[in-house]
Coordinates of C-alpha atoms in Angstrom, one line a residue:
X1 CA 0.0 0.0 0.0
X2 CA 1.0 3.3 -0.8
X3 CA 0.0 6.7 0.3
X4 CA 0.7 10.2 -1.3
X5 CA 1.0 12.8 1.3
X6 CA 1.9 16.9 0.3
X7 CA 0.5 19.3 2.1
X8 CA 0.3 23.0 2.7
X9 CA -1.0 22.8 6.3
X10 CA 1.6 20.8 8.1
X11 CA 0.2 20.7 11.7
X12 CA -0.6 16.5 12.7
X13 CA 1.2 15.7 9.7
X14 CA 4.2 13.8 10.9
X15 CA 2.3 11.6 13.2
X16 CA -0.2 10.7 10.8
X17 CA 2.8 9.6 8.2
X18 CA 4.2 7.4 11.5
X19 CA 0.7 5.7 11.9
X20 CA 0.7 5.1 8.4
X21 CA 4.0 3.4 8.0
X22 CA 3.3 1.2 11.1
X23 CA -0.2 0.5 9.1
X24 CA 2.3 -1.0 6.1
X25 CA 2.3 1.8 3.8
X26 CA 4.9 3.3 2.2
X27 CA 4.8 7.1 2.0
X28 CA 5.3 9.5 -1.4
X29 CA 5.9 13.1 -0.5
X30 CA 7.3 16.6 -2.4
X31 CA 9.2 19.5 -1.1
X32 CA 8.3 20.5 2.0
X33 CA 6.1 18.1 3.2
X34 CA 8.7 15.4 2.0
X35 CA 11.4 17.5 3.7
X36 CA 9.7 17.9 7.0
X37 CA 9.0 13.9 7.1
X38 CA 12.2 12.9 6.6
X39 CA 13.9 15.3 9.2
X40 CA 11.0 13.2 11.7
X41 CA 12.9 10.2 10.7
X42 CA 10.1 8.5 8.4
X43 CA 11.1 6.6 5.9
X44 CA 9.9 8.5 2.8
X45 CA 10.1 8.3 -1.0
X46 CA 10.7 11.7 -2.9
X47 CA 8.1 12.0 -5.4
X48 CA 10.7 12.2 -8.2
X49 CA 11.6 8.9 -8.0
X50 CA 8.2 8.1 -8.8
X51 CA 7.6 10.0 -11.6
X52 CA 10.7 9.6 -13.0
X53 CA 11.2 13.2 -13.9
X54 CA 12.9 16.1 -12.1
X55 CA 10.6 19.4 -10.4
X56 CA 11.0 21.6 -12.7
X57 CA 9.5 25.2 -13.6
X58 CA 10.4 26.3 -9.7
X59 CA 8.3 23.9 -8.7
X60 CA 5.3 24.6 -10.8
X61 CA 5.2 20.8 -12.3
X62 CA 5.8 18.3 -9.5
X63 CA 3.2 15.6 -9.6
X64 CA 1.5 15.9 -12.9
X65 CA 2.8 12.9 -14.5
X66 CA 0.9 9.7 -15.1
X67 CA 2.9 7.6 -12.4
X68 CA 1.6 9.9 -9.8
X69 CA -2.4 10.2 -11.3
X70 CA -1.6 6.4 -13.4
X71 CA -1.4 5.1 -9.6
X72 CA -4.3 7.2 -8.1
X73 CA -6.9 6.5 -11.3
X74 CA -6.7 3.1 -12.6
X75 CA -9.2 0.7 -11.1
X76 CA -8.9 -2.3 -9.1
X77 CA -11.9 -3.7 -10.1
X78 CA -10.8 -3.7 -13.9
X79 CA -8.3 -6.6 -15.2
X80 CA -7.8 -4.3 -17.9
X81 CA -6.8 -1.7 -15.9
X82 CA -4.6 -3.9 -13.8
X83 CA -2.9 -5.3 -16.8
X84 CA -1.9 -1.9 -18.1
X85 CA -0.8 -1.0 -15.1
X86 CA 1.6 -3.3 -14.9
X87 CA 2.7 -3.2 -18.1
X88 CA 3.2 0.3 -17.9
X89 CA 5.1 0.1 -14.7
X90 CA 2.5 2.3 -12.8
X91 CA 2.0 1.8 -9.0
X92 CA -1.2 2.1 -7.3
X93 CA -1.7 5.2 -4.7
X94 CA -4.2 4.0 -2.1
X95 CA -4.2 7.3 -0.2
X96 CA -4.1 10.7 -0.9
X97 CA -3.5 13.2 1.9
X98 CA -3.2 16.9 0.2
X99 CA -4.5 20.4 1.2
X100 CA -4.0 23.2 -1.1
X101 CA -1.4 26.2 -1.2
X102 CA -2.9 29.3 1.4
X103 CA -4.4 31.5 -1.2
X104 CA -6.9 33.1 0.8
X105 CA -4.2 34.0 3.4
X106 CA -1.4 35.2 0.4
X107 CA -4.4 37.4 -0.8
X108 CA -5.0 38.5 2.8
X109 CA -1.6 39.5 3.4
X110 CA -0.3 40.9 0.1
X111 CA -1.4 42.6 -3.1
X112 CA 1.4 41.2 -5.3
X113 CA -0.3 39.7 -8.4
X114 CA 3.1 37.4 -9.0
X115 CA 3.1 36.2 -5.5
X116 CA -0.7 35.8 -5.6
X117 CA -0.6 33.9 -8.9
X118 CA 2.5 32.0 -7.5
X119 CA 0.2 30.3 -4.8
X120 CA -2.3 29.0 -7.6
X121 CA -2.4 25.3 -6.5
X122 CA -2.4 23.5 -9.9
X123 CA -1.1 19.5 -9.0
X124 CA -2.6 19.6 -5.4
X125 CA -6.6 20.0 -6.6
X126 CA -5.7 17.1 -9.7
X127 CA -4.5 15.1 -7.6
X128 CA -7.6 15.8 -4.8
X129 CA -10.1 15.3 -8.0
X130 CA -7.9 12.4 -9.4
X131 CA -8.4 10.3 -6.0
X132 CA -12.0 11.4 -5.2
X133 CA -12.8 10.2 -8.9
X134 CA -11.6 6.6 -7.8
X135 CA -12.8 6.9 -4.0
X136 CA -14.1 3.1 -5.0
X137 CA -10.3 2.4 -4.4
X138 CA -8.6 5.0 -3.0
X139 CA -8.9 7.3 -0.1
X140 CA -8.7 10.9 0.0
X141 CA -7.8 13.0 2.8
X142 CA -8.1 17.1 2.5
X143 CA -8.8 18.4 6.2
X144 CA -6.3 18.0 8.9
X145 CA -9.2 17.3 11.7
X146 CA -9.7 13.9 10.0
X147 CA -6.5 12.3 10.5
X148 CA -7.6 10.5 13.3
X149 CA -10.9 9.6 11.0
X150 CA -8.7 7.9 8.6
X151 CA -6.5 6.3 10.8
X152 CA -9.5 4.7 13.2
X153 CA -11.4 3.4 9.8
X154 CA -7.8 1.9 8.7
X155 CA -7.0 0.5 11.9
X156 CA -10.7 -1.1 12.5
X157 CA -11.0 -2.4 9.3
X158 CA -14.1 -0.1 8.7
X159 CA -13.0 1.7 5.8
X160 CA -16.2 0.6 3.7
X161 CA -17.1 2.3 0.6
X162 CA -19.5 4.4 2.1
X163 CA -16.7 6.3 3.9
X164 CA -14.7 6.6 1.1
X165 CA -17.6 7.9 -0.5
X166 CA -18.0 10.6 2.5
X167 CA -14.5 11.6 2.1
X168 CA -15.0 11.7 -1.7
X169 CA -17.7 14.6 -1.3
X170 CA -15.8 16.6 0.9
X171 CA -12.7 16.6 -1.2
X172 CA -15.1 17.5 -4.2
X173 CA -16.4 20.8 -1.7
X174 CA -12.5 21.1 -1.3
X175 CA -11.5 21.6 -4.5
X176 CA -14.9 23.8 -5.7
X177 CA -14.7 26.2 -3.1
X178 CA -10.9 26.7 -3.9
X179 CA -11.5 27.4 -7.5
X180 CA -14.5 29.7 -6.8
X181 CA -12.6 31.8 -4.0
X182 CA -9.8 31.9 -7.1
X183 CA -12.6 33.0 -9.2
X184 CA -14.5 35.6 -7.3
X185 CA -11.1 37.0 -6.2
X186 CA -10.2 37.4 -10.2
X187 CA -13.3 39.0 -10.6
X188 CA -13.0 41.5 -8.0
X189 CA -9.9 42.5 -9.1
X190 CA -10.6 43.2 -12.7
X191 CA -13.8 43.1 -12.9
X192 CA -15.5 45.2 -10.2
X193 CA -16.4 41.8 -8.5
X194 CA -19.1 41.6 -10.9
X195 CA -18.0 38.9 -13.5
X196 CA -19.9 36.7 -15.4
X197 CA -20.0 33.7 -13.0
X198 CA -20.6 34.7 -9.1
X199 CA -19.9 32.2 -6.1
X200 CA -21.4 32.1 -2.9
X201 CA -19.6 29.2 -1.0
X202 CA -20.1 28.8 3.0
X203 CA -19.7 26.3 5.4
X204 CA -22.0 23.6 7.5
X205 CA -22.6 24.9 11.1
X206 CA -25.3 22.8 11.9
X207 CA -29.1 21.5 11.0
X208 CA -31.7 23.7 12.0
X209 CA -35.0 21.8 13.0
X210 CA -36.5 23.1 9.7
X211 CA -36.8 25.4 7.7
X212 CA -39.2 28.6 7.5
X213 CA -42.1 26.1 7.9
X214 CA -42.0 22.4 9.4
X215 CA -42.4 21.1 5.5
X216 CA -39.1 22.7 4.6
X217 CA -35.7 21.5 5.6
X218 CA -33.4 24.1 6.3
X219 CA -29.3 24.5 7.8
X220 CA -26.7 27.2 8.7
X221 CA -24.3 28.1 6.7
X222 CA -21.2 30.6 7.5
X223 CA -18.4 32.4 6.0
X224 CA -15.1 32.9 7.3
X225 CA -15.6 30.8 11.0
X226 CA -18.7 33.7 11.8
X227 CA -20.5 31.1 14.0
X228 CA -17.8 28.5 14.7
X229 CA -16.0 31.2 16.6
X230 CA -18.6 33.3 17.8
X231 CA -21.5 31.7 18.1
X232 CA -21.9 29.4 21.5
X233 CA -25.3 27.5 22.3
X234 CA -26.2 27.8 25.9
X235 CA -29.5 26.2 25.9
X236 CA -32.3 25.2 23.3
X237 CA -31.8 24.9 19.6
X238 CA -31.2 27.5 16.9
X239 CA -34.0 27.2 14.3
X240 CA -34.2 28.7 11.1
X241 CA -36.3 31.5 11.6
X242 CA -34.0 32.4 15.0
X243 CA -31.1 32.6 13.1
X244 CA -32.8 35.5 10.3
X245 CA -34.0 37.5 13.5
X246 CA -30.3 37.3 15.7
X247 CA -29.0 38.4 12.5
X248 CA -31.5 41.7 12.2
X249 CA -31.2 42.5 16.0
X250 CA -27.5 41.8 16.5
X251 CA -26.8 44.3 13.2
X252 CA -28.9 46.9 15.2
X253 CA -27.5 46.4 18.6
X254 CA -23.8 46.2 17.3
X255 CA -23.6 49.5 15.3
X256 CA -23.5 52.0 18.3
X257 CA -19.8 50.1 19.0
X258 CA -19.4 49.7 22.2
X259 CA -22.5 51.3 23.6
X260 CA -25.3 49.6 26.2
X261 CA -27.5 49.1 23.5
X262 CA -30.6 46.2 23.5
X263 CA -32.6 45.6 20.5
X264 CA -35.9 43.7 20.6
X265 CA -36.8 41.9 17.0
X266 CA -40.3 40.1 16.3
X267 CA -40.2 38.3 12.9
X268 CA -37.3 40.2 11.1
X269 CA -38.6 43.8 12.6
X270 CA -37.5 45.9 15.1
X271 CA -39.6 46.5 18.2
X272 CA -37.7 47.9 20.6
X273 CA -34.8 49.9 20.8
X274 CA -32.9 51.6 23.9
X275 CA -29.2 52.8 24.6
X276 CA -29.2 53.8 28.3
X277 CA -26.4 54.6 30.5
X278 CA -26.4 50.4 31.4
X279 CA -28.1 47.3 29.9
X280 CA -30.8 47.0 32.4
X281 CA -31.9 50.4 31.9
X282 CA -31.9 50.2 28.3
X283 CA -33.6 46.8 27.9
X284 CA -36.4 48.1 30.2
X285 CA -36.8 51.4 28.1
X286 CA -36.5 49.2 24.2
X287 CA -39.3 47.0 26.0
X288 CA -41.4 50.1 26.5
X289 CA -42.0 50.7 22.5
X290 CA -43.6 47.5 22.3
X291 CA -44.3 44.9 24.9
X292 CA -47.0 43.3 23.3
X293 CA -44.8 42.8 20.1
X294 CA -41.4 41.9 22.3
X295 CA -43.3 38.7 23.6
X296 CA -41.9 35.4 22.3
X297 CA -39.1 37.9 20.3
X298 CA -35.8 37.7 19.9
X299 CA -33.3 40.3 22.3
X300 CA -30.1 40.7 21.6
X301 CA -27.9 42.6 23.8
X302 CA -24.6 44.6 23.0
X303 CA -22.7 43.4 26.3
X304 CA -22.8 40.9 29.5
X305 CA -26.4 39.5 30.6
X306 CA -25.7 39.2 34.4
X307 CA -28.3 37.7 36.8
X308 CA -30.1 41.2 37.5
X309 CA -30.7 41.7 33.9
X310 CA -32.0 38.0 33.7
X311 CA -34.3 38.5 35.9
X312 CA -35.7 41.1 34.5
X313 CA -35.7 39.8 31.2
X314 CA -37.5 36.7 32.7
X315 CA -40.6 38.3 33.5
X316 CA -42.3 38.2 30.2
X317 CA -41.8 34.9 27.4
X318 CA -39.0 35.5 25.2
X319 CA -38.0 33.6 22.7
X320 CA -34.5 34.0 22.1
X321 CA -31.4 36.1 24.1
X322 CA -28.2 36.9 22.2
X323 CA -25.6 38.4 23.6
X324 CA -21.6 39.0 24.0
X325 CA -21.9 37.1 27.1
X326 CA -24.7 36.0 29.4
X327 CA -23.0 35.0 33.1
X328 CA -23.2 31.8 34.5
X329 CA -25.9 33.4 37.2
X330 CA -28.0 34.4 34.4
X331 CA -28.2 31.5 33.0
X332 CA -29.7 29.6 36.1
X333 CA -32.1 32.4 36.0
X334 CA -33.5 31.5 32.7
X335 CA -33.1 27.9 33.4
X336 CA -36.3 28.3 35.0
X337 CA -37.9 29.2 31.3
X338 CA -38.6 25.8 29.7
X339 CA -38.5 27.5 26.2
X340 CA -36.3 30.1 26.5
X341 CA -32.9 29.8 23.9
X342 CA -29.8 31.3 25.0
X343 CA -26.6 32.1 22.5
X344 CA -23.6 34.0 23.5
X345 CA -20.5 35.1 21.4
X346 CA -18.1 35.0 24.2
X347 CA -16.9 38.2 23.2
X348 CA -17.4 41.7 25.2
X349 CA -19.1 43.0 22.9
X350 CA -21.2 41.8 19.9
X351 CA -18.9 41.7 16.9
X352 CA -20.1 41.7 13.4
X353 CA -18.8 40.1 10.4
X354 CA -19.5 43.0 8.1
X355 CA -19.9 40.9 5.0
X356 CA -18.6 42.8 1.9
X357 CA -21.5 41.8 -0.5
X358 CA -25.0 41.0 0.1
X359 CA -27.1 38.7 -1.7
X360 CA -31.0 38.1 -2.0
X361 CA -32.9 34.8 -3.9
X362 CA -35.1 35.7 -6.6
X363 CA -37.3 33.1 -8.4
X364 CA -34.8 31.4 -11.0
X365 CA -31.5 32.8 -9.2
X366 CA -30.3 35.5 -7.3
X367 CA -28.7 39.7 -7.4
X368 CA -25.9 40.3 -6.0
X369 CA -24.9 43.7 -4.6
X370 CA -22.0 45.5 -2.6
X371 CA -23.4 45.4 1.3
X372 CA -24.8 48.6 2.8
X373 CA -23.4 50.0 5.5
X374 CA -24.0 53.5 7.4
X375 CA -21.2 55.0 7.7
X376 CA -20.2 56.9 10.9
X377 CA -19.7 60.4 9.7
X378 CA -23.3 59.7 7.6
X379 CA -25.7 61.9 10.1
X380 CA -22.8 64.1 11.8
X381 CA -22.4 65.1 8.2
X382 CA -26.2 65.4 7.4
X383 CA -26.7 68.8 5.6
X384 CA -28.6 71.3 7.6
X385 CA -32.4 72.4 5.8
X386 CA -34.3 74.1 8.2
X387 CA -33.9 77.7 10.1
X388 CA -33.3 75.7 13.6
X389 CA -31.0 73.4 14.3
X390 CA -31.0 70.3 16.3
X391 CA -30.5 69.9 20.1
X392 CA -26.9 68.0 21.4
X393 CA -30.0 65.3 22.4
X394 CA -31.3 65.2 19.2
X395 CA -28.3 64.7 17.6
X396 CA -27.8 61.4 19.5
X397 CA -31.6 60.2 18.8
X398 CA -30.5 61.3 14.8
X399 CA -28.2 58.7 15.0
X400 CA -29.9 56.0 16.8
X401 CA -33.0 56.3 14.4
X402 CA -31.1 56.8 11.2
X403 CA -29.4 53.5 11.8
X404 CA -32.3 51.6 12.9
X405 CA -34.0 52.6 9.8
X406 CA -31.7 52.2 7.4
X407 CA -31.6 48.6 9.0
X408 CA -35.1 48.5 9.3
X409 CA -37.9 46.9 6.4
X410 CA -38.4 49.8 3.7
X411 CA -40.7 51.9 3.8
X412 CA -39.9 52.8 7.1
X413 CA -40.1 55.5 9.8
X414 CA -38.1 55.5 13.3
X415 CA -39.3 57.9 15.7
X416 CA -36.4 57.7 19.1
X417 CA -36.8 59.9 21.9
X418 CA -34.1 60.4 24.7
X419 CA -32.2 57.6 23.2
X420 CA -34.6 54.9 23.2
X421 CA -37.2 53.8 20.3
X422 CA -40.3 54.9 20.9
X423 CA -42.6 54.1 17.7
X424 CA -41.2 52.2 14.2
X425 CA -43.5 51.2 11.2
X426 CA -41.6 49.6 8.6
X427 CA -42.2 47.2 5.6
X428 CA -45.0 49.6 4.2
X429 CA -46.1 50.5 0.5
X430 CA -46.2 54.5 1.1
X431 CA -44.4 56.3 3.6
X432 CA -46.8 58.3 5.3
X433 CA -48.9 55.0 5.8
X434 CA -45.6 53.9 7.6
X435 CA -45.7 57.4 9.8
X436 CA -49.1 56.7 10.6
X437 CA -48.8 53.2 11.7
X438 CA -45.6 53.7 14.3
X439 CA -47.4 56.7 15.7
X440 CA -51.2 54.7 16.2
X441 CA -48.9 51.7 17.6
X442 CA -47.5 54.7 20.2
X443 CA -50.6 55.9 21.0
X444 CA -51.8 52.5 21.8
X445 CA -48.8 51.6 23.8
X446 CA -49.3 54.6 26.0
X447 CA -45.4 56.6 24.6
X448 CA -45.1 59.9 24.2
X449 CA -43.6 61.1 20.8
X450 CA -43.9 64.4 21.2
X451 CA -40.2 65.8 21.5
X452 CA -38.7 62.7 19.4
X453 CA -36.6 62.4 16.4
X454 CA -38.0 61.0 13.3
X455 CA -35.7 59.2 10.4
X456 CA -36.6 57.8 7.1
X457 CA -34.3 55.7 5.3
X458 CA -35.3 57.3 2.1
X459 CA -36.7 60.4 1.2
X460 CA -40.2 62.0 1.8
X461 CA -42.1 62.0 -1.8
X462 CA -44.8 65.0 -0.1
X463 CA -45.0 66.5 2.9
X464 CA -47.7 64.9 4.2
X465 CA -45.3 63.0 6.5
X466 CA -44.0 65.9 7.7
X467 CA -47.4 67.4 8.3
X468 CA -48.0 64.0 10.6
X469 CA -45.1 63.9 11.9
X470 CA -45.7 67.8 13.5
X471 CA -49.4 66.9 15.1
X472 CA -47.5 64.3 16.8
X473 CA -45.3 66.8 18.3
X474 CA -42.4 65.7 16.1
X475 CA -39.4 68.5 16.5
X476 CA -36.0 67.1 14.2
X477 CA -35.9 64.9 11.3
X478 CA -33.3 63.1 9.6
X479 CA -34.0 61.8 5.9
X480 CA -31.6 61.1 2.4
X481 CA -33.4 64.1 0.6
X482 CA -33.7 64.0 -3.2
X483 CA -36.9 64.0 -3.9
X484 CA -38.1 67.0 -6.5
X485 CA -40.6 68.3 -3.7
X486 CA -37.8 68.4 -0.9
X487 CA -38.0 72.4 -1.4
X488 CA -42.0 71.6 0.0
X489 CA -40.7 69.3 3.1
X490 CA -38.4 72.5 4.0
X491 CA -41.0 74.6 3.7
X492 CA -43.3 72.4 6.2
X493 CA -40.5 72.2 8.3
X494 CA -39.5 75.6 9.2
X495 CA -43.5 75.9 9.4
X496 CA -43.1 73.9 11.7
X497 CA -40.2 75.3 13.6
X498 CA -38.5 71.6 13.3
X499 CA -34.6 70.8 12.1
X500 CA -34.7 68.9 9.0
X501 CA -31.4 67.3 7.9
X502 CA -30.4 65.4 4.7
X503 CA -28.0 62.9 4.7
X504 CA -27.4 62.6 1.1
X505 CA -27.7 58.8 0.7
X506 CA -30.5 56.4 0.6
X507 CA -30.6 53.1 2.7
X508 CA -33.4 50.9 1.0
X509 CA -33.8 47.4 2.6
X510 CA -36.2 45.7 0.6

């Protein structure tokens, strides 16, 4: 038996080569990998010996030679086959072991097109394909965590098809998502990362229960480690629908840095929204907009749940908590709560990924899009309209609503007051319908809007939202601008004696 082992990734390497020669195979290696097991003191071949031909083109050509892919391809379960093999002098390859050259840590680190191109694995992903194509025969190994896989199947005599076949699909995921991060990283080079093929490639977290709806299956997917490294389950199980709302209130939560801020989300929407001088205070003010909605929603907090905050936040049924860190105290406190799901990120502070590019299905495929962020400056920088000018408070409430409505279902309106949310409506089909909504949903809840901040995340077509917006006592408002009646809305406005500031850019989330 023979195995073919060159690897990029060198960590477990040398002890899985020592297992393998004390299983009765003989080990083929290049370069490095080949240098490294020899200075262990395993008895290696260099793969030049088997190919019969020098590494040449610095390295370049190495494997890609038909004793090296003759070995790997030809079946066992042909005489045919066999009989060429022989014939031809060709050795069977029983097990491959390769991982491919770092390109997505030479692109992280450098900008140098030669070195980039230089770190182009060409004989690494033929070989992968080459052994996966005969996984009937041969095994192929492409991720350091299964050495001790392989090794256990070997050792057991359990290596069955069926786990060949297993390690045949992964190296197949290998290989693809190699040549499409290759791809997409040509593409945004030259082509504005807009080329004629796009790739979306994540990784397996874990099975959620369904999907949307018990019929559908569903799973979670991640890019770059997201949830592996920041995404811990405490208690209950994740589900489908959880994962879409975490996502919505951890974007809100997170983008006031390292501000006390709690965000309440009930089926993809905002419902609350508070950033208080501590997390307790600000959960019990976000819970104010809309207590009714907040039951059986989805909290997520930008900080450490300790057991006062639990406590508090055990008083009504929720759902879901996400946070940076929720204390060992607090957890017993919710223990109590049957239903209740519990994720942390073991960080301090909620951390984002900040995905470059955004994506959205659409019957028959997908558009694709550069990912929309608010940038910090955005409402500081917000062109002054009116005669007065905002309040130091104001300012502050600008900010909060501006972000929460540019993260918020269009059309949508965010009216904050004194830091906290105090009416939203979103997903509507006219803007002033969305006015109307947040401030009937305020009345009903009891809140007082007069004195708030209103934002839109695009402009106002007429002024009618203005003209609401004043009879609920409305005195600053934040919106893009651009419309061909904005000279109307500053004339309502300094009617009005309000501040009316345009921000310049549009945030649609449809």
């Amino acid at each position: 038996m023979r195995a073919l082992i060159s690897v990029s990734d060198k960590s477990g390497i040398e002890n899985f080569a020592k297992e393998l020669v004390a299983l009765g195979y003989e080990i083929i290696s290049t370069g490095g990998t080949y240098n490294k097991l020899k200075e262990a003191g395993i008895a290696v071949i260099e793969a030049n010996e088997v190919t019969k031909f020098p590494e040449c083109f610095e390295g370049r050509v190495k494997t890609l030679n038909p004793y090296i892919h003759g070995g790997i391809l030809h079946r066992r379960d042909k005489q045919s086959h066999l009989d060429q093999a022989k014939e031809l002098g060709v050795e069977g390859i029983d097990l491959v072991c390769v991982n491919l050259y770092p390109f997505k840590a030479t692109i992280e680190k450098t900008d140098d097109f030669e070195e980039i191109i230089e770190n182009i694995d060409i004989g690494g992903p033929a070989m992968v394909r080459s052994a996966a194509k005969n996984f009937d025969s041969v095994i192929i190994v492409t991720d350091v965590a299964d050495y001790d896989l392989v090794l256990n199947n070997l050792k057991n005599n359990t290596n069955t098809v069926e786990f060949r076949r297993d390690m045949m699909i992964k190296a197949y995921e290998h290989t693809a998502a190699y040549d499409a991060m290759i791809a997409n990283y040509m593409n945004k080079r030259f082509n504005n990362a807009m080329g004629a093929k796009q790739f979306i490639v994540g990784s397996k977290v874990f099975d959620t229960r369904y999907g949307e709806n018990p019929h559908q299956k569903g799973a979670l997917y991640e890019f770059d480690n997201q949830f592996t490294s920041k995404f811990i389950t405490l208690k209950g199980e994740a589900s489908f629908n959880n994962m879409g709302d975490i996502s919505g209130a951890a974007k809100i939560a997170a983008a006031f840095g390292k501000e006390p801020a709690v965000c309440i989300v009930k089926h993809g929407n905002p419902c609350g929204f508070a950033i208080k001088d501590n997390l307790f205070d600000s959960y019990v003010e976000a819970l104010k907009c809309d207590p009714v909605s907040a039951f059986g929603g989805v909290v997520a907090v930008n900080g450490i749940v300790d057991k006062e905050l639990a406590i508090k936040m055990n008083e009504i049924f929720l759902e879901v908590v996400f946070a940076a860190q929720i204390t060992p105290e607090a957890q017993e406190v919710f223990a109590s709560k049957k239903r209740i799901k519990l994720f942390e990120q073991g960080t301090q502070y909620l951390e984002l990924a900040n995905d470059t590019y955004d994506f959205k299905r659409v019957d028959g495929g997908f558009v694709y899009q550069d990912a929309d962020f608010v940038e910090e400056d955005e409402v500081r920088n917000a062109e002054l309209k009116s005669t007065r000018q905002a309040t130091q408070q104001e300012i502050k409430d600008m900010e909060i609503a501006y972000k929460i409505a540019s993260l918020t279902k269009s059309n949508c309106v965010v009216y904050v007051k004194n830091s906290a949310m105090v009416a939203v409506g979103m997903g509507m089909t006219s803007r002033v319908d969305a006015s109307k909504a947040a401030l009937r949903k305020a009345e009903d809840m009891g809140l007082d809007v007069s004195g708030a901040v209103l934002a839109s995340e695009a402009f106002f077509p007429f002024r009618d939202s203005i003209d609401e917006a004043n009879k609920a006592g409305v005195k600053c408002v934040i919106e893009p601008g651009g419309s061909i009646r904005d000279d109307e809305i500053i004339e309502a406005a300094n009617e009005y004696n309000m501040a009316l500031y345009f921000s310049g850019k549009r945030h649609f989330l449809h």
